Short mmCIF file of C-alpha atoms and ligand atoms in Angstrom, two decimals:
data_model
loop_
_atom_site.label_atom_id
_atom_site.label_comp_id
_atom_site.label_asym_id
_atom_site.label_seq_id
_atom_site.Cartn_x
_atom_site.Cartn_y
_atom_site.Cartn_z
CA MET A 1 -19.31 -7.00 -7.80
CA LEU A 2 -16.97 -4.61 -6.05
CA SER A 3 -14.34 -3.30 -8.45
CA VAL A 4 -11.16 -1.49 -7.48
CA THR A 5 -9.39 0.75 -9.98
CA PRO A 6 -6.53 3.23 -9.67
CA ILE A 7 -6.80 6.97 -10.14
CA PRO A 8 -3.20 8.03 -10.84
CA ALA A 9 -2.06 11.16 -8.97
CA PHE A 10 1.19 13.14 -8.83
CA ASP A 11 4.14 11.17 -10.24
CA ASP A 12 3.55 7.74 -8.76
CA ASN A 13 0.58 7.75 -6.34
CA TYR A 14 -2.54 5.67 -6.82
CA ILE A 15 -5.82 6.82 -5.30
CA TRP A 16 -7.79 3.55 -5.20
CA LEU A 17 -11.41 3.82 -6.24
CA LEU A 18 -13.95 1.27 -4.96
CA ARG A 19 -17.17 0.91 -6.85
CA GLN A 20 -20.11 -1.52 -6.96
CA ASP A 21 -21.24 -1.99 -10.52
CA THR A 22 -24.86 -1.61 -9.42
CA SER A 23 -24.40 1.77 -7.72
CA SER A 24 -23.05 5.24 -8.46
CA GLU A 25 -21.68 5.53 -4.94
CA ILE A 26 -17.91 5.28 -4.65
CA CYS A 27 -15.21 5.15 -2.00
CA VAL A 28 -11.67 6.47 -2.50
CA VAL A 29 -8.56 5.63 -0.53
CA ASP A 30 -5.88 8.25 0.22
CA PRO A 31 -6.93 11.14 -2.05
CA GLY A 32 -3.71 13.14 -2.00
CA ASP A 33 -5.10 15.29 -4.80
CA ALA A 34 -8.77 16.25 -5.20
CA ALA A 35 -8.59 17.21 -8.89
CA PRO A 36 -8.46 13.76 -10.55
CA VAL A 37 -11.14 12.47 -8.16
CA ILE A 38 -13.48 15.39 -8.88
CA GLU A 39 -12.88 15.04 -12.60
CA LEU A 40 -13.90 11.38 -12.51
CA ILE A 41 -16.93 11.97 -10.26
CA GLU A 42 -18.24 14.75 -12.51
CA ARG A 43 -17.53 12.89 -15.74
CA GLU A 44 -19.27 9.69 -14.65
CA GLY A 45 -21.98 11.18 -12.44
CA LEU A 46 -20.78 9.41 -9.29
CA THR A 47 -21.42 10.08 -5.61
CA LEU A 48 -18.53 10.15 -3.15
CA GLY A 49 -19.82 8.15 -0.18
CA THR A 50 -16.67 7.35 1.77
CA VAL A 51 -13.00 8.29 2.00
CA LEU A 52 -10.47 6.03 3.70
CA ILE A 53 -7.17 7.49 4.92
CA THR A 54 -4.15 5.35 5.84
CA HIS A 55 -1.77 7.98 7.29
CA HIS A 56 -1.17 11.70 7.63
CA HIS A 57 1.25 12.40 4.74
CA PRO A 58 0.05 15.14 2.34
CA ASP A 59 0.26 12.89 -0.74
CA HIS A 60 -2.48 10.79 0.94
CA THR A 61 -4.59 13.52 2.57
CA GLY A 62 -4.07 16.68 0.48
CA GLY A 63 -7.35 16.37 -1.43
CA LEU A 64 -9.49 15.94 1.68
CA PRO A 65 -10.50 19.58 2.36
CA GLU A 66 -11.79 20.10 -1.18
CA LEU A 67 -13.58 16.74 -1.37
CA ILE A 68 -15.25 17.38 1.99
CA ALA A 69 -16.30 20.89 0.92
CA ARG A 70 -17.84 19.59 -2.32
CA TYR A 71 -19.30 16.20 -1.41
CA ALA A 72 -19.36 15.88 2.42
CA PRO A 73 -18.33 12.17 2.38
CA ARG A 74 -17.91 9.98 5.43
CA VAL A 75 -14.17 10.14 6.23
CA ILE A 76 -12.53 7.25 8.09
CA GLY A 77 -8.89 7.37 9.15
CA PRO A 78 -6.28 7.10 11.88
CA ASP A 79 -6.69 8.53 15.35
CA ASN A 80 -4.31 11.41 14.62
CA PRO A 81 -5.54 14.96 15.39
CA LYS A 82 -3.06 16.29 12.80
CA ILE A 83 -5.40 15.06 10.04
CA ALA A 84 -8.31 17.49 9.77
CA GLY A 85 -11.67 16.30 8.51
CA ILE A 86 -11.77 12.72 9.77
CA ASP A 87 -15.13 11.95 11.34
CA GLU A 88 -14.50 8.31 12.26
CA ARG A 89 -11.12 7.83 13.91
CA VAL A 90 -10.32 4.12 13.97
CA GLY A 91 -7.66 1.87 15.46
CA ASP A 92 -6.60 -1.73 15.82
CA GLY A 93 -9.42 -4.24 15.66
CA ASP A 94 -12.11 -1.75 14.65
CA GLU A 95 -14.50 -2.94 11.98
CA ILE A 96 -16.23 -0.65 9.52
CA ARG A 97 -18.78 -1.35 6.82
CA VAL A 98 -17.91 0.29 3.50
CA MET A 99 -19.41 -0.44 0.06
CA GLY A 100 -21.21 -3.47 1.46
CA ARG A 101 -18.02 -5.07 2.81
CA LEU A 102 -16.78 -5.34 6.37
CA PHE A 103 -13.25 -3.93 6.73
CA GLU A 104 -10.90 -4.66 9.62
CA VAL A 105 -8.49 -1.97 10.72
CA HIS A 106 -4.89 -2.96 11.41
CA GLU A 107 -2.47 -0.53 13.04
CA VAL A 108 0.79 -0.84 11.12
CA PRO A 109 3.29 1.69 12.55
CA GLY A 110 6.68 2.10 10.88
CA HIS A 111 6.44 4.45 7.89
CA THR A 112 4.52 6.77 10.24
CA LEU A 113 3.26 6.10 13.76
CA ASP A 114 -0.38 6.71 12.82
CA HIS A 115 -0.37 4.33 9.84
CA ILE A 116 -3.34 1.96 9.51
CA ALA A 117 -4.33 -0.59 6.87
CA PHE A 118 -7.81 -1.66 5.80
CA PHE A 119 -8.48 -5.35 5.13
CA THR A 120 -11.65 -7.03 4.00
CA ALA A 121 -12.09 -10.79 3.82
CA GLY A 122 -14.14 -12.14 0.93
CA ILE A 123 -13.54 -13.25 -2.62
CA PRO A 124 -10.96 -12.00 -3.14
CA PRO A 125 -9.73 -10.46 0.11
CA LEU A 126 -8.58 -6.86 -0.32
CA LEU A 127 -5.85 -4.95 1.52
CA PHE A 128 -5.32 -1.19 1.36
CA CYS A 129 -1.93 -0.73 2.95
CA GLY A 130 -0.89 2.81 1.97
CA ASP A 131 2.88 3.24 2.32
CA THR A 132 3.49 0.21 4.56
CA LEU A 133 3.76 -2.64 2.05
CA PHE A 134 4.67 -1.94 -1.57
CA SER A 135 5.13 -4.52 -4.29
CA ALA A 136 8.70 -5.81 -3.74
CA GLY A 137 9.31 -3.16 -1.08
CA CYS A 138 8.11 -1.33 2.00
CA GLY A 139 7.76 2.26 3.17
CA ARG A 140 10.64 4.30 4.50
CA LEU A 141 10.86 4.67 8.25
CA PHE A 142 9.97 8.32 8.79
CA GLU A 143 8.60 7.92 12.32
CA GLY A 144 8.73 4.31 13.46
CA THR A 145 11.52 1.87 14.23
CA PRO A 146 12.63 -1.09 12.10
CA GLU A 147 11.20 -3.36 14.80
CA GLN A 148 7.78 -1.73 14.47
CA MET A 149 7.83 -1.96 10.67
CA HIS A 150 8.97 -5.57 10.77
CA ALA A 151 6.11 -6.43 13.15
CA SER A 152 3.62 -4.54 10.95
CA LEU A 153 4.73 -6.33 7.77
CA THR A 154 4.73 -9.70 9.53
CA ARG A 155 1.18 -9.03 10.55
CA LEU A 156 0.08 -8.13 7.02
CA ALA A 157 1.90 -11.18 5.64
CA ALA A 158 -0.23 -13.39 7.91
CA LEU A 159 -3.39 -12.40 6.03
CA PRO A 160 -4.64 -14.88 3.38
CA ASP A 161 -2.25 -15.60 0.50
CA ASP A 162 -4.80 -14.61 -2.14
CA THR A 163 -5.26 -11.12 -0.64
CA LEU A 164 -4.97 -8.43 -3.30
CA VAL A 165 -2.45 -5.82 -2.19
CA PHE A 166 -3.40 -2.25 -3.12
CA ALA A 167 -0.33 -0.18 -2.24
CA ALA A 168 -0.37 3.59 -2.66
CA HIS A 169 2.66 4.01 -4.94
CA GLU A 170 3.98 2.65 -8.22
CA TYR A 171 7.47 1.88 -6.91
CA THR A 172 7.64 -1.73 -8.10
CA LEU A 173 10.45 -1.48 -10.68
CA ALA A 174 12.80 0.47 -8.39
CA ASN A 175 11.98 -1.95 -5.58
CA LEU A 176 12.75 -4.93 -7.82
CA ARG A 177 16.14 -3.45 -8.70
CA PHE A 178 16.92 -3.52 -4.99
CA ALA A 179 15.41 -7.01 -4.66
CA LEU A 180 17.86 -8.24 -7.31
CA ALA A 181 20.69 -7.15 -4.99
CA ALA A 182 19.11 -8.29 -1.73
CA ASP A 183 17.84 -11.64 -3.04
CA PRO A 184 20.23 -12.25 -5.94
CA HIS A 185 19.53 -15.91 -6.69
CA ASN A 186 15.75 -15.72 -6.58
CA PRO A 187 14.39 -16.55 -10.06
CA GLU A 188 10.97 -15.16 -9.04
CA VAL A 189 12.52 -11.71 -8.65
CA THR A 190 14.10 -11.87 -12.10
CA ARG A 191 10.80 -13.01 -13.61
CA ALA A 192 8.87 -10.25 -11.79
CA MET A 193 11.35 -7.68 -13.10
CA GLU A 194 10.74 -8.77 -16.72
CA GLU A 195 6.98 -8.89 -16.20
CA CYS A 196 6.76 -5.49 -14.48
CA GLN A 197 9.01 -3.86 -17.07
CA ARG A 198 6.61 -5.01 -19.80
CA THR A 199 3.65 -3.75 -17.76
CA ARG A 200 5.24 -0.32 -17.26
CA ASP A 201 6.24 -0.12 -20.92
CA LEU A 202 2.49 -0.19 -21.59
CA TYR A 203 1.92 2.47 -18.87
CA ARG A 204 -0.15 -0.01 -16.88
CA PRO A 205 -0.05 -0.33 -13.08
CA THR A 206 1.89 -3.24 -11.58
CA LEU A 207 -0.68 -3.29 -8.78
CA PRO A 208 -2.52 -4.93 -7.20
CA SER A 209 -0.09 -7.64 -6.20
CA THR A 210 -1.02 -10.57 -3.98
CA LEU A 211 0.40 -11.54 -0.61
CA ALA A 212 1.49 -14.89 -2.05
CA ARG A 213 3.52 -13.09 -4.71
CA GLU A 214 4.98 -10.63 -2.19
CA LYS A 215 6.16 -13.50 -0.02
CA ARG A 216 8.08 -14.79 -3.05
CA ILE A 217 9.60 -11.53 -4.33
CA ASN A 218 9.62 -8.92 -1.55
CA PRO A 219 12.95 -8.93 0.35
CA PHE A 220 11.32 -7.10 3.27
CA LEU A 221 9.02 -10.11 3.81
CA ARG A 222 11.99 -12.46 3.36
CA ALA A 223 14.38 -11.29 6.08
CA GLY A 224 14.22 -14.81 7.50
CA ASP A 225 15.42 -16.36 4.23
CA ALA A 226 19.00 -17.64 4.24
CA ALA A 227 19.94 -16.10 0.87
CA VAL A 228 18.53 -12.68 1.80
CA ARG A 229 20.29 -12.80 5.14
CA HIS A 230 23.55 -13.70 3.43
CA ALA A 231 23.24 -10.78 0.97
CA ALA A 232 22.40 -8.38 3.82
CA SER A 233 25.36 -9.57 5.88
CA SER A 234 27.69 -7.54 3.64
CA GLN A 235 25.79 -4.41 4.78
CA GLY A 236 25.37 -4.84 8.54
CA ASN A 237 24.03 -6.91 11.39
CA THR A 238 22.06 -10.01 10.47
CA ASP A 239 22.06 -11.75 13.87
CA SER A 240 18.28 -12.14 13.86
CA GLU A 241 15.42 -11.75 11.42
CA GLU A 242 14.64 -8.34 12.95
CA ALA A 243 18.27 -7.25 12.64
CA THR A 244 18.35 -8.45 9.04
CA PHE A 245 15.20 -6.46 8.33
CA ALA A 246 16.75 -3.30 9.85
CA THR A 247 19.89 -3.83 7.76
CA LEU A 248 17.83 -4.31 4.58
CA ARG A 249 15.81 -1.14 5.26
CA ALA A 250 18.97 0.95 5.87
CA TRP A 251 20.62 -0.56 2.78
CA LYS A 252 17.63 0.34 0.58
CA ASP A 253 17.70 3.94 1.91
CA HIS A 254 21.04 4.58 0.19
CA PHE A 255 20.76 2.02 -2.63
ZN1 LIG B 1 3.64 8.30 3.23
FE1 LIG B 2 3.01 8.24 0.08
#
């Protein structure tokens, strides 16, 4: 069995740890900080086999130099020369075998232009989407356009409904506060808010989510919904689904 658990880092990052219960070899996704990863490896006698990187931001790559120096793992990430230490640069449609599973690479520009996501079919399907899709939200547009982000999210949303969504930040509660404004009559959002508040009160992660759940509660996957469009119309252009998405993203930036 492949298990996926979070290593909390900084204020609200999760470094996802993949582990087969029969092996001491692990894979980590987006190690922004080496210290908590090293601590775990040393404490449990693990071997760092692979590192996956979704995009170039320091809170996702900052731990790489030290992990490479100590453990020399295989490092797979975007085709961006700005990220030092990647030995397999991958892009759209590439397939890689990690921890016994075949992962597909999806280019998902928007948050950054180099952003990629890793998806593996299976039971259950797993998606490591970095700062592209969050529970009840999506990444800010630092480099890409709203059109690019909308296309990237639409693509992720087309993956199987039971896909577990491993986003890189614990932003769910703040995102749900925005969702209450952007999708005000959606009882699923209200329910998710209560549920996630209880989860956070216990200091537990609200992740992973599932794509089915995100399609019900995430306003950024619901720009085509009449109620979301109506709420967004008080903030800007909602002439098309893409325009509504752009309006939602701009609204959230100053919410
Ligand atoms: Zn980022
Ligand atoms: Fe980040």
